[in-house]
């Protein structure tokens, strides 16, 4: 039987929503519609049905919030420069239309696409603590509806990679994560070791240690943390010296500590094309060379998280920027991951875990 692939990390946005994205500029590399139509094109190298002779087929994806213009505190004033939760909730409505099969013309999806979306991880005001989260998630329920659609919401994300130092150690932030655990929602953690420095990772480790210490004392259900993109390490270090480089050794130590804090922490094998030097869309890529450059880092991840806490993610469409564009980037990353798993000696079941089963477990998804 072919292995079902669950792409644990993609973003979707319609062209009409571009001005609501915090990173948007008119001529930016992602400043065009990237919805399911474009994703289907990107993933066309893999069958989308289990009725295939191929070794794998694409079962579906997990949507991650796209960094809309937002603030932790909501704004009830429509004329205010503080947009509050407005655009984040518009994104939730967009995903609601996808999973309900109720498209609006021009948004890039159709009624048959609803089953592709296996899970939704929207933005949420985690630094606002339990009160803000409870109020915000009530709004999400209204946008999604209480039934089938809302069940797709499996967790939340609040990006910390571009936030002031210390935010993860604030009491409200940690109490917000404890609230998520009680509600059965995961938290996607996004930090950036290459551009933000190892200080972000040290802060994340301290946050996790405080969080799980307090959870253990209280007896509450610990929140599942899904770490994004290997914590964005500096993959541009040369292969010859990387394993003795201070930056690599510091990252390795902190990743090891993250993995040891609790078994309910997972890592996404994703985001590498954003940290490597860009690939040309025309060139014939030597996938073994790309895998060789990444392998020192993925070896650590597999060694400390094991083979049942690491999941495949494409980071589409962000991967297109460094991966050579929408025609080739998704398939290129798939090929690189295949080589990395083979180099590490994964058996068929362990490969199936990485390609989909770990994501299903971490997010509590029913296929």
mmCIF file of C-alpha atoms in Angstrom:
data_model
loop_
_atom_site.group_PDB
_atom_site.id
_atom_site.type_symbol
_atom_site.label_atom_id
_atom_site.label_comp_id
_atom_site.label_asym_id
_atom_site.label_seq_id
_atom_site.Cartn_x
_atom_site.Cartn_y
_atom_site.Cartn_z
ATOM 1 C CA UNK A 1 0.000 0.000 0.000
ATOM 2 C CA UNK A 2 1.303 3.500 -0.788
ATOM 3 C CA UNK A 3 2.305 5.740 2.132
ATOM 4 C CA UNK A 4 -0.099 8.649 2.796
ATOM 5 C CA UNK A 5 1.762 11.970 2.909
ATOM 6 C CA UNK A 6 0.469 14.647 5.266
ATOM 7 C CA UNK A 7 2.103 17.972 4.459
ATOM 8 C CA UNK A 8 2.236 19.405 7.975
ATOM 9 C CA UNK A 9 3.044 23.002 7.074
ATOM 10 C CA UNK A 10 1.561 25.061 4.242
ATOM 11 C CA UNK A 11 0.137 28.556 3.903
ATOM 12 C CA UNK A 12 -2.778 29.696 1.752
ATOM 13 C CA UNK A 13 -3.960 33.165 0.833
ATOM 14 C CA UNK A 14 -6.156 34.656 -1.863
ATOM 15 C CA UNK A 15 -4.993 37.646 -3.911
ATOM 16 C CA UNK A 16 -7.737 39.783 -2.390
ATOM 17 C CA UNK A 17 -6.217 39.216 1.078
ATOM 18 C CA UNK A 18 -2.640 40.233 0.227
ATOM 19 C CA UNK A 19 -2.827 43.753 1.750
ATOM 20 C CA UNK A 20 -3.787 42.205 5.112
ATOM 21 C CA UNK A 21 -0.519 40.244 5.361
ATOM 22 C CA UNK A 22 2.103 41.815 7.637
ATOM 23 C CA UNK A 23 4.966 40.961 5.271
ATOM 24 C CA UNK A 24 3.269 42.044 2.036
ATOM 25 C CA UNK A 25 4.948 44.400 -0.431
ATOM 26 C CA UNK A 26 3.563 44.957 -3.945
ATOM 27 C CA UNK A 27 6.526 43.353 -5.728
ATOM 28 C CA UNK A 28 7.518 40.750 -3.148
ATOM 29 C CA UNK A 29 8.307 37.161 -4.208
ATOM 30 C CA UNK A 30 5.073 35.849 -2.687
ATOM 31 C CA UNK A 31 2.874 38.808 -3.599
ATOM 32 C CA UNK A 32 0.395 36.829 -5.675
ATOM 33 C CA UNK A 33 -2.380 34.381 -4.935
ATOM 34 C CA UNK A 34 -1.267 31.118 -3.367
ATOM 35 C CA UNK A 35 -4.327 29.002 -2.811
ATOM 36 C CA UNK A 36 -5.207 25.354 -3.412
ATOM 37 C CA UNK A 37 -5.123 25.686 -7.204
ATOM 38 C CA UNK A 38 -1.453 26.701 -7.003
ATOM 39 C CA UNK A 39 -0.716 24.064 -4.360
ATOM 40 C CA UNK A 40 -2.172 21.323 -6.545
ATOM 41 C CA UNK A 41 0.138 22.429 -9.343
ATOM 42 C CA UNK A 42 3.141 22.440 -6.997
ATOM 43 C CA UNK A 43 2.386 18.906 -5.774
ATOM 44 C CA UNK A 44 1.378 17.414 -9.122
ATOM 45 C CA UNK A 45 4.442 15.115 -9.099
ATOM 46 C CA UNK A 46 2.711 13.023 -6.411
ATOM 47 C CA UNK A 47 -0.625 11.263 -6.785
ATOM 48 C CA UNK A 48 -3.491 12.679 -4.750
ATOM 49 C CA UNK A 49 -5.229 9.308 -4.482
ATOM 50 C CA UNK A 50 -4.316 6.048 -2.784
ATOM 51 C CA UNK A 51 -5.196 4.247 -6.006
ATOM 52 C CA UNK A 52 -1.669 4.555 -7.376
ATOM 53 C CA UNK A 53 1.329 2.368 -8.108
ATOM 54 C CA UNK A 54 3.626 4.993 -6.580
ATOM 55 C CA UNK A 55 5.153 4.521 -3.137
ATOM 56 C CA UNK A 56 3.458 7.632 -1.748
ATOM 57 C CA UNK A 57 0.367 9.727 -2.311
ATOM 58 C CA UNK A 58 -0.626 13.142 -0.958
ATOM 59 C CA UNK A 59 -3.419 12.701 1.575
ATOM 60 C CA UNK A 60 -3.685 16.391 2.417
ATOM 61 C CA UNK A 61 -2.183 19.280 4.326
ATOM 62 C CA UNK A 62 -2.236 21.206 7.581
ATOM 63 C CA UNK A 63 -2.731 24.939 7.189
ATOM 64 C CA UNK A 64 -0.616 27.358 9.229
ATOM 65 C CA UNK A 65 -1.542 30.981 9.769
ATOM 66 C CA UNK A 66 0.099 33.441 7.366
ATOM 67 C CA UNK A 67 1.123 36.311 9.685
ATOM 68 C CA UNK A 68 -1.753 38.698 9.137
ATOM 69 C CA UNK A 69 -1.624 42.268 10.435
ATOM 70 C CA UNK A 70 -2.830 41.818 14.018
ATOM 71 C CA UNK A 71 -2.368 42.780 17.635
ATOM 72 C CA UNK A 72 -2.779 40.869 20.867
ATOM 73 C CA UNK A 73 -5.588 43.159 22.020
ATOM 74 C CA UNK A 74 -8.691 43.315 19.853
ATOM 75 C CA UNK A 75 -9.939 46.606 18.474
ATOM 76 C CA UNK A 76 -13.652 47.371 18.308
ATOM 77 C CA UNK A 77 -13.007 50.665 16.489
ATOM 78 C CA UNK A 78 -13.159 50.098 12.743
ATOM 79 C CA UNK A 79 -11.260 53.368 12.134
ATOM 80 C CA UNK A 80 -8.427 52.495 14.512
ATOM 81 C CA UNK A 81 -4.896 51.847 13.226
ATOM 82 C CA UNK A 82 -4.871 48.898 15.610
ATOM 83 C CA UNK A 83 -6.487 46.171 13.499
ATOM 84 C CA UNK A 84 -6.739 43.759 16.414
ATOM 85 C CA UNK A 85 -8.167 40.410 15.374
ATOM 86 C CA UNK A 86 -9.992 41.565 12.231
ATOM 87 C CA UNK A 87 -7.640 40.184 9.585
ATOM 88 C CA UNK A 88 -6.779 37.030 11.514
ATOM 89 C CA UNK A 89 -10.483 36.212 11.736
ATOM 90 C CA UNK A 90 -10.905 36.967 8.019
ATOM 91 C CA UNK A 91 -8.298 34.258 7.445
ATOM 92 C CA UNK A 92 -10.336 31.867 9.592
ATOM 93 C CA UNK A 93 -13.400 32.635 7.445
ATOM 94 C CA UNK A 94 -11.345 31.888 4.313
ATOM 95 C CA UNK A 95 -10.353 28.485 5.721
ATOM 96 C CA UNK A 96 -13.942 27.863 6.740
ATOM 97 C CA UNK A 97 -15.022 28.260 3.126
ATOM 98 C CA UNK A 98 -12.334 25.798 2.038
ATOM 99 C CA UNK A 99 -13.257 23.032 4.494
ATOM 100 C CA UNK A 100 -16.986 23.503 3.925
ATOM 101 C CA UNK A 101 -16.587 23.421 0.145
ATOM 102 C CA UNK A 102 -18.187 26.855 -0.205
ATOM 103 C CA UNK A 103 -15.750 28.827 -2.380
ATOM 104 C CA UNK A 104 -16.029 32.446 -3.380
ATOM 105 C CA UNK A 105 -15.150 33.112 -7.012
ATOM 106 C CA UNK A 106 -11.506 34.054 -7.449
ATOM 107 C CA UNK A 107 -10.204 32.550 -4.186
ATOM 108 C CA UNK A 108 -8.472 29.644 -5.925
ATOM 109 C CA UNK A 109 -10.301 26.615 -4.581
ATOM 110 C CA UNK A 110 -13.400 24.596 -5.375
ATOM 111 C CA UNK A 111 -15.907 22.453 -3.519
ATOM 112 C CA UNK A 112 -13.930 19.265 -4.178
ATOM 113 C CA UNK A 113 -10.894 20.638 -2.339
ATOM 114 C CA UNK A 114 -12.452 20.504 1.121
ATOM 115 C CA UNK A 115 -11.045 17.098 2.026
ATOM 116 C CA UNK A 116 -7.458 18.183 1.328
ATOM 117 C CA UNK A 117 -7.421 20.385 4.421
ATOM 118 C CA UNK A 118 -6.790 17.958 7.283
ATOM 119 C CA UNK A 119 -6.100 20.526 9.967
ATOM 120 C CA UNK A 120 -6.039 24.271 10.642
ATOM 121 C CA UNK A 121 -3.627 26.170 12.890
ATOM 122 C CA UNK A 122 -4.806 29.797 13.020
ATOM 123 C CA UNK A 123 -3.152 32.822 14.609
ATOM 124 C CA UNK A 124 -4.059 33.426 18.241
ATOM 125 C CA UNK A 125 -3.129 36.101 20.840
ATOM 126 C CA UNK A 126 -1.070 33.810 23.088
ATOM 127 C CA UNK A 127 0.722 36.690 24.919
ATOM 128 C CA UNK A 128 -2.709 37.897 26.054
ATOM 129 C CA UNK A 129 -3.041 34.856 28.291
ATOM 130 C CA UNK A 130 -6.102 32.687 28.952
ATOM 131 C CA UNK A 131 -8.640 35.522 28.903
ATOM 132 C CA UNK A 132 -7.611 36.768 25.462
ATOM 133 C CA UNK A 133 -7.349 33.228 24.091
ATOM 134 C CA UNK A 134 -10.758 32.228 25.394
ATOM 135 C CA UNK A 135 -12.350 35.323 23.838
ATOM 136 C CA UNK A 136 -10.526 34.920 20.539
ATOM 137 C CA UNK A 137 -11.223 31.201 20.147
ATOM 138 C CA UNK A 138 -14.905 31.920 20.789
ATOM 139 C CA UNK A 139 -14.765 34.193 17.739
ATOM 140 C CA UNK A 140 -13.029 31.425 15.777
ATOM 141 C CA UNK A 141 -15.867 29.044 16.657
ATOM 142 C CA UNK A 142 -18.378 31.538 15.359
ATOM 143 C CA UNK A 143 -16.471 31.941 12.087
ATOM 144 C CA UNK A 144 -15.990 28.195 11.618
ATOM 145 C CA UNK A 145 -19.286 26.967 13.027
ATOM 146 C CA UNK A 146 -19.533 24.529 15.927
ATOM 147 C CA UNK A 147 -19.582 21.321 13.870
ATOM 148 C CA UNK A 148 -17.318 19.623 11.361
ATOM 149 C CA UNK A 149 -15.440 22.749 10.280
ATOM 150 C CA UNK A 150 -14.337 23.796 13.774
ATOM 151 C CA UNK A 151 -13.065 20.282 14.452
ATOM 152 C CA UNK A 152 -10.402 21.007 11.839
ATOM 153 C CA UNK A 153 -8.877 23.614 14.168
ATOM 154 C CA UNK A 154 -6.133 21.602 15.851
ATOM 155 C CA UNK A 155 -3.948 24.273 17.417
ATOM 156 C CA UNK A 156 -2.722 27.861 17.142
ATOM 157 C CA UNK A 157 0.428 29.763 16.256
ATOM 158 C CA UNK A 158 1.799 33.094 17.428
ATOM 159 C CA UNK A 159 5.141 33.790 15.733
ATOM 160 C CA UNK A 160 7.832 34.824 18.204
ATOM 161 C CA UNK A 161 10.769 34.941 15.784
ATOM 162 C CA UNK A 162 10.234 38.663 15.130
ATOM 163 C CA UNK A 163 9.029 39.677 18.591
ATOM 164 C CA UNK A 164 10.975 41.415 21.394
ATOM 165 C CA UNK A 165 13.242 39.274 23.551
ATOM 166 C CA UNK A 166 11.562 37.998 26.699
ATOM 167 C CA UNK A 167 8.038 37.641 25.334
ATOM 168 C CA UNK A 168 8.018 33.844 25.774
ATOM 169 C CA UNK A 169 8.934 34.203 29.457
ATOM 170 C CA UNK A 170 6.065 36.531 30.326
ATOM 171 C CA UNK A 171 3.573 34.979 32.722
ATOM 172 C CA UNK A 172 0.611 35.563 30.400
ATOM 173 C CA UNK A 173 2.410 33.772 27.553
ATOM 174 C CA UNK A 174 3.127 30.698 29.662
ATOM 175 C CA UNK A 175 -0.360 30.700 31.163
ATOM 176 C CA UNK A 176 -1.748 31.004 27.632
ATOM 177 C CA UNK A 177 0.113 27.848 26.644
ATOM 178 C CA UNK A 178 -1.254 26.062 29.698
ATOM 179 C CA UNK A 179 -4.762 27.124 28.615
ATOM 180 C CA UNK A 180 -4.147 25.625 25.170
ATOM 181 C CA UNK A 181 -3.189 22.314 26.765
ATOM 182 C CA UNK A 182 -6.390 22.231 28.792
ATOM 183 C CA UNK A 183 -8.391 22.928 25.624
ATOM 184 C CA UNK A 184 -6.645 20.171 23.678
ATOM 185 C CA UNK A 185 -5.018 22.602 21.244
ATOM 186 C CA UNK A 186 -1.410 22.458 20.072
ATOM 187 C CA UNK A 187 1.049 25.353 19.816
ATOM 188 C CA UNK A 188 3.318 25.843 16.803
ATOM 189 C CA UNK A 189 6.597 27.425 17.870
ATOM 190 C CA UNK A 190 8.423 29.547 15.308
ATOM 191 C CA UNK A 191 11.911 30.801 16.211
ATOM 192 C CA UNK A 192 14.823 31.758 13.948
ATOM 193 C CA UNK A 193 18.319 30.680 14.972
ATOM 194 C CA UNK A 194 20.053 32.080 11.874
ATOM 195 C CA UNK A 195 18.584 35.585 11.772
ATOM 196 C CA UNK A 196 17.365 35.949 15.346
ATOM 197 C CA UNK A 197 20.322 34.265 17.028
ATOM 198 C CA UNK A 198 20.610 31.409 19.491
ATOM 199 C CA UNK A 199 19.159 33.673 22.175
ATOM 200 C CA UNK A 200 15.713 32.914 20.763
ATOM 201 C CA UNK A 201 16.328 29.201 21.242
ATOM 202 C CA UNK A 202 17.620 29.707 24.786
ATOM 203 C CA UNK A 203 14.502 31.686 25.621
ATOM 204 C CA UNK A 204 12.298 28.987 24.084
ATOM 205 C CA UNK A 205 14.043 26.304 26.149
ATOM 206 C CA UNK A 206 13.584 28.289 29.357
ATOM 207 C CA UNK A 207 9.917 28.891 28.483
ATOM 208 C CA UNK A 208 9.349 25.181 27.902
ATOM 209 C CA UNK A 209 11.090 24.236 31.141
ATOM 210 C CA UNK A 210 8.957 26.689 33.140
ATOM 211 C CA UNK A 211 5.805 25.616 31.309
ATOM 212 C CA UNK A 212 6.194 21.896 31.881
ATOM 213 C CA UNK A 213 7.387 22.346 35.458
ATOM 214 C CA UNK A 214 4.210 24.269 36.321
ATOM 215 C CA UNK A 215 2.040 21.820 34.369
ATOM 216 C CA UNK A 216 3.560 18.856 36.204
ATOM 217 C CA UNK A 217 2.880 20.472 39.587
ATOM 218 C CA UNK A 218 -0.733 21.253 38.722
ATOM 219 C CA UNK A 219 -1.464 17.942 37.037
ATOM 220 C CA UNK A 220 -2.864 19.697 33.959
ATOM 221 C CA UNK A 221 -2.645 18.220 30.473
ATOM 222 C CA UNK A 222 0.589 19.516 28.893
ATOM 223 C CA UNK A 223 0.264 21.429 25.655
ATOM 224 C CA UNK A 224 1.720 19.745 22.593
ATOM 225 C CA UNK A 225 4.391 21.976 21.049
ATOM 226 C CA UNK A 226 5.229 21.559 17.365
ATOM 227 C CA UNK A 227 8.515 23.266 16.518
ATOM 228 C CA UNK A 228 8.728 24.777 13.046
ATOM 229 C CA UNK A 229 11.536 24.440 10.487
ATOM 230 C CA UNK A 230 14.309 22.886 12.636
ATOM 231 C CA UNK A 231 14.348 26.295 14.419
ATOM 232 C CA UNK A 232 15.777 27.788 11.196
ATOM 233 C CA UNK A 233 19.475 26.975 11.730
ATOM 234 C CA UNK A 234 22.307 28.411 9.675
ATOM 235 C CA UNK A 235 22.378 25.783 6.943
ATOM 236 C CA UNK A 236 24.837 27.912 4.963
ATOM 237 C CA UNK A 237 27.776 26.823 7.102
ATOM 238 C CA UNK A 238 30.184 24.726 5.047
ATOM 239 C CA UNK A 239 29.775 20.979 5.412
ATOM 240 C CA UNK A 240 33.477 20.419 6.127
ATOM 241 C CA UNK A 241 33.525 22.450 9.346
ATOM 242 C CA UNK A 242 29.921 22.499 10.437
ATOM 243 C CA UNK A 243 30.061 19.744 13.070
ATOM 244 C CA UNK A 244 32.723 21.642 15.050
ATOM 245 C CA UNK A 245 31.384 25.148 14.439
ATOM 246 C CA UNK A 246 30.305 27.008 17.628
ATOM 247 C CA UNK A 247 26.987 28.029 16.032
ATOM 248 C CA UNK A 248 26.185 24.422 15.160
ATOM 249 C CA UNK A 249 27.230 23.138 18.592
ATOM 250 C CA UNK A 250 25.117 25.779 20.332
ATOM 251 C CA UNK A 251 22.093 24.925 18.201
ATOM 252 C CA UNK A 252 22.664 21.201 18.809
ATOM 253 C CA UNK A 253 22.751 21.653 22.586
ATOM 254 C CA UNK A 254 19.549 23.694 22.656
ATOM 255 C CA UNK A 255 17.674 21.376 20.274
ATOM 256 C CA UNK A 256 18.706 18.444 22.476
ATOM 257 C CA UNK A 257 17.338 20.197 25.550
ATOM 258 C CA UNK A 258 14.077 20.977 23.744
ATOM 259 C CA UNK A 259 13.611 17.325 22.848
ATOM 260 C CA UNK A 260 14.333 16.138 26.400
ATOM 261 C CA UNK A 261 11.917 18.425 28.247
ATOM 262 C CA UNK A 262 8.801 16.474 27.329
ATOM 263 C CA UNK A 263 7.722 13.716 24.920
ATOM 264 C CA UNK A 264 4.841 15.924 23.744
ATOM 265 C CA UNK A 265 7.200 18.145 21.716
ATOM 266 C CA UNK A 266 7.590 17.500 17.994
ATOM 267 C CA UNK A 267 9.816 18.857 15.215
ATOM 268 C CA UNK A 268 8.932 19.742 11.629
ATOM 269 C CA UNK A 269 11.356 18.677 8.919
ATOM 270 C CA UNK A 270 10.675 21.776 6.865
ATOM 271 C CA UNK A 271 11.848 25.272 5.981
ATOM 272 C CA UNK A 272 15.335 24.353 4.734
ATOM 273 C CA UNK A 273 15.079 26.092 1.364
ATOM 274 C CA UNK A 274 14.701 29.412 3.184
ATOM 275 C CA UNK A 275 18.038 28.914 4.967
ATOM 276 C CA UNK A 276 20.107 27.553 2.058
ATOM 277 C CA UNK A 277 21.421 29.581 -0.855
ATOM 278 C CA UNK A 278 18.645 29.805 -3.495
ATOM 279 C CA UNK A 279 18.319 27.125 -6.163
ATOM 280 C CA UNK A 280 17.783 28.068 -9.790
ATOM 281 C CA UNK A 281 14.508 26.971 -11.403
ATOM 282 C CA UNK A 282 16.327 25.852 -14.549
ATOM 283 C CA UNK A 283 19.306 23.944 -13.172
ATOM 284 C CA UNK A 284 19.509 20.218 -12.596
ATOM 285 C CA UNK A 285 19.759 19.989 -8.825
ATOM 286 C CA UNK A 286 22.086 17.453 -7.268
ATOM 287 C CA UNK A 287 19.783 16.290 -4.492
ATOM 288 C CA UNK A 288 22.554 14.331 -2.807
ATOM 289 C CA UNK A 289 24.581 17.528 -2.441
ATOM 290 C CA UNK A 290 21.626 19.377 -0.945
ATOM 291 C CA UNK A 291 20.951 16.508 1.456
ATOM 292 C CA UNK A 292 24.632 16.370 2.410
ATOM 293 C CA UNK A 293 24.537 20.046 3.424
ATOM 294 C CA UNK A 294 21.436 19.554 5.572
ATOM 295 C CA UNK A 295 22.321 16.165 7.048
ATOM 296 C CA UNK A 296 24.473 17.344 9.998
ATOM 297 C CA UNK A 297 21.436 19.195 11.307
ATOM 298 C CA UNK A 298 18.822 16.544 10.565
ATOM 299 C CA UNK A 299 21.051 13.884 12.121
ATOM 300 C CA UNK A 300 20.762 15.774 15.405
ATOM 301 C CA UNK A 301 17.004 16.123 15.072
ATOM 302 C CA UNK A 302 16.492 12.411 14.402
ATOM 303 C CA UNK A 303 18.895 11.417 17.175
ATOM 304 C CA UNK A 304 17.299 13.545 19.914
ATOM 305 C CA UNK A 305 13.629 13.507 18.881
ATOM 306 C CA UNK A 306 13.718 9.913 17.687
ATOM 307 C CA UNK A 307 11.908 8.534 14.683
ATOM 308 C CA UNK A 308 8.398 9.086 16.006
ATOM 309 C CA UNK A 309 8.489 12.835 16.758
ATOM 310 C CA UNK A 310 9.647 14.315 13.438
ATOM 311 C CA UNK A 311 7.191 15.189 10.655
ATOM 312 C CA UNK A 312 7.441 16.190 7.001
ATOM 313 C CA UNK A 313 6.375 19.702 6.046
ATOM 314 C CA UNK A 314 6.935 21.626 2.825
ATOM 315 C CA UNK A 315 6.597 25.226 4.046
ATOM 316 C CA UNK A 316 4.798 25.928 0.772
ATOM 317 C CA UNK A 317 4.748 28.512 -0.792
ATOM 318 C CA UNK A 318 7.647 30.052 1.177
ATOM 319 C CA UNK A 319 9.794 27.146 -0.059
ATOM 320 C CA UNK A 320 9.279 28.404 -3.609
ATOM 321 C CA UNK A 321 11.536 31.418 -2.986
ATOM 322 C CA UNK A 322 14.692 29.435 -2.300
ATOM 323 C CA UNK A 323 13.595 26.210 -3.955
ATOM 324 C CA UNK A 324 13.328 27.424 -7.532
ATOM 325 C CA UNK A 325 9.663 28.346 -7.870
ATOM 326 C CA UNK A 326 6.250 26.726 -7.797
ATOM 327 C CA UNK A 327 6.971 24.332 -10.665
ATOM 328 C CA UNK A 328 9.780 22.515 -8.863
ATOM 329 C CA UNK A 329 10.274 23.482 -5.189
ATOM 330 C CA UNK A 330 7.798 21.103 -3.510
ATOM 331 C CA UNK A 331 9.053 18.089 -5.415
ATOM 332 C CA UNK A 332 12.662 19.059 -4.810
ATOM 333 C CA UNK A 333 12.108 19.104 -1.053
ATOM 334 C CA UNK A 334 10.330 15.743 -1.241
ATOM 335 C CA UNK A 335 13.349 14.261 -3.037
ATOM 336 C CA UNK A 336 15.767 15.687 -0.467
ATOM 337 C CA UNK A 337 13.739 14.276 2.438
ATOM 338 C CA UNK A 338 13.668 10.849 0.775
ATOM 339 C CA UNK A 339 17.478 10.889 0.603
ATOM 340 C CA UNK A 340 17.835 12.058 4.211
ATOM 341 C CA UNK A 341 15.615 9.225 5.465
ATOM 342 C CA UNK A 342 17.550 6.670 3.446
ATOM 343 C CA UNK A 343 20.908 7.997 4.686
ATOM 344 C CA UNK A 344 19.672 7.634 8.267
ATOM 345 C CA UNK A 345 18.572 4.045 7.640
ATOM 346 C CA UNK A 346 14.839 4.476 8.207
ATOM 347 C CA UNK A 347 12.704 1.391 7.615
ATOM 348 C CA UNK A 348 9.329 1.533 5.858
ATOM 349 C CA UNK A 349 7.328 2.118 9.051
ATOM 350 C CA UNK A 350 9.673 4.852 10.236
ATOM 351 C CA UNK A 351 9.396 6.544 6.856
ATOM 352 C CA UNK A 352 5.595 6.345 7.055
ATOM 353 C CA UNK A 353 5.813 8.043 10.456
ATOM 354 C CA UNK A 354 7.748 11.014 9.090
ATOM 355 C CA UNK A 355 5.637 11.335 5.936
ATOM 356 C CA UNK A 356 2.342 11.477 7.793
ATOM 357 C CA UNK A 357 1.697 9.469 10.931
ATOM 358 C CA UNK A 358 3.623 11.757 13.293
ATOM 359 C CA UNK A 359 1.623 14.784 12.106
ATOM 360 C CA UNK A 360 -1.616 12.825 12.560
ATOM 361 C CA UNK A 361 -0.634 11.947 16.131
ATOM 362 C CA UNK A 362 0.698 15.370 17.136
ATOM 363 C CA UNK A 363 -2.316 17.284 15.860
ATOM 364 C CA UNK A 364 -4.906 14.684 16.772
ATOM 365 C CA UNK A 365 -6.156 14.243 13.222
ATOM 366 C CA UNK A 366 -8.461 11.460 12.082
ATOM 367 C CA UNK A 367 -7.771 10.338 8.518
#
